[in-house]
Amino acid sequence: MAATGSEKQGTKAYYVSTPIYYVNDAPHLGHAYTTVAGDVLTRWHRQRGEKVWYLTGTDEHGQKIMRTAEANGVTPQEWCDKLVEEAWKPLWEHLEIANDDFIRTTERRHTDRVQEFVQDLYDKGEIYKGGYEGPYCVGCEEYKLPGELLDGEGEYAGEKLCPVHKKPVEILKEENYFFKLSEYGPKLLEFYESDPGFIQPESARNEVVNFVKQGLQDLSISRSTFDWGIPIPWDEKHVIYVWVDALLNYATAVGYNENPAKFEDTFPANVHLVGKDILRFHAIIWPAMLMAQGLPVPGRIAANGWLMVGGEKMSKSNLTGIKPQDLTSHFGVDAYRWYFLRAIAFGQDGSFSWEDFSARYTSELANDYGNLASRVAAMVGKYFGGSLPAATADGEAEKAVQAGLAKAVAEADRKIGEELDFQGGILAIFDFVKQVNGYITEQEPWKVAKDESEEGRARLATILYTAAESLRAVAVLLNPVMPDTSQKLWDSLGAEASLGALADQRVQDAAEWGGLPAGSTVTKGAVLFPRLEEPSKA
């Protein structure tokens, strides 16, 4: 679950992970969606004053990687090195992902610990040798149940297809080592019952519970038909099944069997963010492995939906993969970070379109938010020489704005920080932005400015202070979502000189009215969200 009050100031870090991503190709919008969500979540908790650990990385073993490397005429390690350094890490830097660690499953800190973990399970009698034959999807790196498969049509007529990749499965027959997963079905069901929030959303939880109730099969944890993987320590003719290898990154990256203090300080994760297509691995196999080892299970498995284009899941295999840079070059990085969390309810499938992004950018970012910041800075400059005046004539209108801010802060903190409802939290903040816009429209400071009496000047000062102070809070609240834009607004308000760094501001304290001191130098900087140019190609 989310961090408790004791954890916030204690030793346990608020630990969030993304999946580690296959490096068979460059990242697309689906990968970036999950990673940005984790970044916003961890930035939010940092601005609560909590200790945070954010992990992402790459999954570099398995048959899929081996075949991709062979098709490109290089070794698997060369392929992984190239993709990680030229595609994955640069994109996360471009998107301002503030991860604390980047784990690669080909690193010794991971491979050695995976062998120790599996050896320990073997020594405990949790692993045995056996044979298995069944349909296998290389794309998923998973044996499929016959009932899951689709009947092929057209070029695949007469074949059985993976329901995720829509490509024929292979029938594999191997002598493998098996983990006694079947014995953990009752324990898992008991655990799910005791912690209903462990799997989110509820639809995902129901899917997992129903699957486990049908009975679990023992898990093949080794492969012997190829060698690109971590060798089984007691039988090097076998390599460890890539999913067992991959799931253990959440432990090896934080010091399992290597740095006990760090492991105690971090493990288990508070939140594993995963795509719904890999939910079962994380919600069934991973906790069962931890139970077998006597380790604590994670707090929450949060499954996000698929990004859809033309009704199809976005992926390289169905040619709907879109590079994030295609969008950031047009809309900007901050708008990109904002859009997907704003437009799609986390946990549900969502459709992307260029037209929807453009419309929301213009309406909400440029018109509502960016224009508000520009107007306020311009009026403080015009009427008070850029020095923020003091508010001395507060009335009911100002009290309503202050109440609106308190509501926005509480709602955004609960929705983003606790419920992982990014859309709801962002909407709460933008409802407040709209309220401040309405306040300025109603108060008409440009008309009040014509009254040069003492009362008139006091009223004008109060209106502009109220608007600027509201923007101070908005900059704090939106900093986890749009860090570059928020910093520009923070600088425009002259807040750094009196309040310090934006990253040090606490989201839960953003509603404390009067934070921005009178006399702050307000400047009209660059437009936060410039007018969009027509794209060269849609």
JSON list of C-alpha atoms in Angstrom, two decimals, residues 126-212:
[
{"chain": "A", "resi": 126, "resn": "GLU", "atom": "CA", "xyz": [10.98, -25.95, -3.89]},
{"chain": "A", "resi": 127, "resn": "ILE", "atom": "CA", "xyz": [12.43, -26.90, -7.29]},
{"chain": "A", "resi": 128, "resn": "TYR", "atom": "CA", "xyz": [12.47, -30.30, -9.01]},
{"chain": "A", "resi": 129, "resn": "LYS", "atom": "CA", "xyz": [13.36, -31.73, -12.44]},
{"chain": "A", "resi": 130, "resn": "GLY", "atom": "CA", "xyz": [10.65, -32.77, -14.88]},
{"chain": "A", "resi": 131, "resn": "GLY", "atom": "CA", "xyz": [9.48, -32.69, -18.47]},
{"chain": "A", "resi": 132, "resn": "TYR", "atom": "CA", "xyz": [7.03, -30.42, -20.22]},
{"chain": "A", "resi": 133, "resn": "GLU", "atom": "CA", "xyz": [5.46, -30.03, -23.62]},
{"chain": "A", "resi": 134, "resn": "GLY", "atom": "CA", "xyz": [3.19, -27.17, -24.58]},
{"chain": "A", "resi": 135, "resn": "PRO", "atom": "CA", "xyz": [2.51, -24.08, -26.71]},
{"chain": "A", "resi": 136, "resn": "TYR", "atom": "CA", "xyz": [5.09, -21.33, -26.16]},
{"chain": "A", "resi": 137, "resn": "CYS", "atom": "CA", "xyz": [5.02, -17.69, -27.27]},
{"chain": "A", "resi": 138, "resn": "VAL", "atom": "CA", "xyz": [8.54, -16.34, -27.75]},
{"chain": "A", "resi": 139, "resn": "GLY", "atom": "CA", "xyz": [7.21, -12.76, -27.74]},
{"chain": "A", "resi": 140, "resn": "CYS", "atom": "CA", "xyz": [5.72, -13.24, -24.27]},
{"chain": "A", "resi": 141, "resn": "GLU", "atom": "CA", "xyz": [8.46, -15.68, -23.20]},
{"chain": "A", "resi": 142, "resn": "GLU", "atom": "CA", "xyz": [5.64, -17.77, -21.73]},
{"chain": "A", "resi": 143, "resn": "TYR", "atom": "CA", "xyz": [3.98, -21.13, -22.06]},
{"chain": "A", "resi": 144, "resn": "LYS", "atom": "CA", "xyz": [0.33, -20.63, -22.95]},
{"chain": "A", "resi": 145, "resn": "LEU", "atom": "CA", "xyz": [-2.71, -22.61, -21.88]},
{"chain": "A", "resi": 146, "resn": "PRO", "atom": "CA", "xyz": [-4.54, -24.18, -24.85]},
{"chain": "A", "resi": 147, "resn": "GLY", "atom": "CA", "xyz": [-7.73, -22.34, -23.91]},
{"chain": "A", "resi": 148, "resn": "GLU", "atom": "CA", "xyz": [-5.99, -18.96, -24.26]},
{"chain": "A", "resi": 149, "resn": "LEU", "atom": "CA", "xyz": [-4.98, -19.45, -27.88]},
{"chain": "A", "resi": 150, "resn": "LEU", "atom": "CA", "xyz": [-6.71, -17.92, -30.88]},
{"chain": "A", "resi": 151, "resn": "ASP", "atom": "CA", "xyz": [-7.52, -19.67, -34.15]},
{"chain": "A", "resi": 152, "resn": "GLY", "atom": "CA", "xyz": [-5.39, -18.29, -36.95]},
{"chain": "A", "resi": 153, "resn": "GLU", "atom": "CA", "xyz": [-6.87, -16.86, -40.14]},
{"chain": "A", "resi": 154, "resn": "GLY", "atom": "CA", "xyz": [-5.42, -15.88, -43.51]},
{"chain": "A", "resi": 155, "resn": "GLU", "atom": "CA", "xyz": [-1.68, -16.58, -43.61]},
{"chain": "A", "resi": 156, "resn": "TYR", "atom": "CA", "xyz": [-1.98, -18.22, -40.17]},
{"chain": "A", "resi": 157, "resn": "ALA", "atom": "CA", "xyz": [-4.97, -20.41, -41.03]},
{"chain": "A", "resi": 158, "resn": "GLY", "atom": "CA", "xyz": [-4.83, -23.72, -39.20]},
{"chain": "A", "resi": 159, "resn": "GLU", "atom": "CA", "xyz": [-2.38, -22.43, -36.59]},
{"chain": "A", "resi": 160, "resn": "LYS", "atom": "CA", "xyz": [-2.88, -21.38, -32.98]},
{"chain": "A", "resi": 161, "resn": "LEU", "atom": "CA", "xyz": [-1.98, -17.79, -32.14]},
{"chain": "A", "resi": 162, "resn": "CYS", "atom": "CA", "xyz": [-0.83, -15.97, -29.01]},
{"chain": "A", "resi": 163, "resn": "PRO", "atom": "CA", "xyz": [-3.72, -13.72, -27.88]},
{"chain": "A", "resi": 164, "resn": "VAL", "atom": "CA", "xyz": [-1.28, -10.85, -27.18]},
{"chain": "A", "resi": 165, "resn": "HIS", "atom": "CA", "xyz": [1.01, -10.93, -30.21]},
{"chain": "A", "resi": 166, "resn": "LYS", "atom": "CA", "xyz": [-1.41, -12.51, -32.70]},
{"chain": "A", "resi": 167, "resn": "LYS", "atom": "CA", "xyz": [1.40, -14.73, -34.00]},
{"chain": "A", "resi": 168, "resn": "PRO", "atom": "CA", "xyz": [1.70, -18.54, -34.05]},
{"chain": "A", "resi": 169, "resn": "VAL", "atom": "CA", "xyz": [2.95, -20.22, -30.91]},
{"chain": "A", "resi": 170, "resn": "GLU", "atom": "CA", "xyz": [5.66, -22.90, -30.98]},
{"chain": "A", "resi": 171, "resn": "ILE", "atom": "CA", "xyz": [5.18, -26.34, -29.46]},
{"chain": "A", "resi": 172, "resn": "LEU", "atom": "CA", "xyz": [8.12, -26.93, -27.15]},
{"chain": "A", "resi": 173, "resn": "LYS", "atom": "CA", "xyz": [9.12, -30.15, -25.45]},
{"chain": "A", "resi": 174, "resn": "GLU", "atom": "CA", "xyz": [11.90, -29.88, -22.90]},
{"chain": "A", "resi": 175, "resn": "GLU", "atom": "CA", "xyz": [13.29, -31.44, -19.77]},
{"chain": "A", "resi": 176, "resn": "ASN", "atom": "CA", "xyz": [13.25, -28.54, -17.33]},
{"chain": "A", "resi": 177, "resn": "TYR", "atom": "CA", "xyz": [13.39, -27.62, -13.68]},
{"chain": "A", "resi": 178, "resn": "PHE", "atom": "CA", "xyz": [10.09, -26.67, -12.08]},
{"chain": "A", "resi": 179, "resn": "PHE", "atom": "CA", "xyz": [9.11, -24.42, -9.18]},
{"chain": "A", "resi": 180, "resn": "LYS", "atom": "CA", "xyz": [6.26, -25.84, -7.08]},
{"chain": "A", "resi": 181, "resn": "LEU", "atom": "CA", "xyz": [3.92, -22.98, -7.92]},
{"chain": "A", "resi": 182, "resn": "SER", "atom": "CA", "xyz": [0.83, -25.20, -7.63]},
{"chain": "A", "resi": 183, "resn": "GLU", "atom": "CA", "xyz": [1.34, -25.44, -3.87]},
{"chain": "A", "resi": 184, "resn": "TYR", "atom": "CA", "xyz": [0.98, -21.66, -3.49]},
{"chain": "A", "resi": 185, "resn": "GLY", "atom": "CA", "xyz": [-2.52, -21.30, -4.93]},
{"chain": "A", "resi": 186, "resn": "PRO", "atom": "CA", "xyz": [-4.30, -21.48, -1.54]},
{"chain": "A", "resi": 187, "resn": "LYS", "atom": "CA", "xyz": [-1.72, -19.18, 0.09]},
{"chain": "A", "resi": 188, "resn": "LEU", "atom": "CA", "xyz": [-2.12, -16.63, -2.68]},
{"chain": "A", "resi": 189, "resn": "LEU", "atom": "CA", "xyz": [-5.93, -16.68, -2.48]},
{"chain": "A", "resi": 190, "resn": "GLU", "atom": "CA", "xyz": [-5.75, -16.20, 1.28]},
{"chain": "A", "resi": 191, "resn": "PHE", "atom": "CA", "xyz": [-3.37, -13.29, 0.76]},
{"chain": "A", "resi": 192, "resn": "TYR", "atom": "CA", "xyz": [-5.56, -11.65, -1.89]},
{"chain": "A", "resi": 193, "resn": "GLU", "atom": "CA", "xyz": [-8.52, -11.94, 0.48]},
{"chain": "A", "resi": 194, "resn": "SER", "atom": "CA", "xyz": [-6.59, -10.34, 3.35]},
{"chain": "A", "resi": 195, "resn": "ASP", "atom": "CA", "xyz": [-5.33, -7.44, 1.21]},
{"chain": "A", "resi": 196, "resn": "PRO", "atom": "CA", "xyz": [-7.97, -6.49, -1.39]},
{"chain": "A", "resi": 197, "resn": "GLY", "atom": "CA", "xyz": [-5.89, -3.51, -2.55]},
{"chain": "A", "resi": 198, "resn": "PHE", "atom": "CA", "xyz": [-2.86, -5.62, -3.46]},
{"chain": "A", "resi": 199, "resn": "ILE", "atom": "CA", "xyz": [-3.87, -5.79, -7.13]},
{"chain": "A", "resi": 200, "resn": "GLN", "atom": "CA", "xyz": [-5.33, -2.72, -8.81]},
{"chain": "A", "resi": 201, "resn": "PRO", "atom": "CA", "xyz": [-7.59, -1.91, -10.55]},
{"chain": "A", "resi": 202, "resn": "GLU", "atom": "CA", "xyz": [-10.39, -4.16, -9.32]},
{"chain": "A", "resi": 203, "resn": "SER", "atom": "CA", "xyz": [-10.90, -5.66, -12.78]},
{"chain": "A", "resi": 204, "resn": "ALA", "atom": "CA", "xyz": [-7.27, -6.80, -12.74]},
{"chain": "A", "resi": 205, "resn": "ARG", "atom": "CA", "xyz": [-7.67, -8.24, -9.25]},
{"chain": "A", "resi": 206, "resn": "ASN", "atom": "CA", "xyz": [-10.74, -10.21, -10.33]},
{"chain": "A", "resi": 207, "resn": "GLU", "atom": "CA", "xyz": [-8.88, -11.62, -13.34]},
{"chain": "A", "resi": 208, "resn": "VAL", "atom": "CA", "xyz": [-6.00, -12.86, -11.19]},
{"chain": "A", "resi": 209, "resn": "VAL", "atom": "CA", "xyz": [-8.21, -14.30, -8.45]},
{"chain": "A", "resi": 210, "resn": "ASN", "atom": "CA", "xyz": [-10.32, -16.20, -10.99]},
{"chain": "A", "resi": 211, "resn": "PHE", "atom": "CA", "xyz": [-7.19, -17.54, -12.69]},
{"chain": "A", "resi": 212, "resn": "VAL", "atom": "CA", "xyz": [-5.69, -18.81, -9.44]}
]
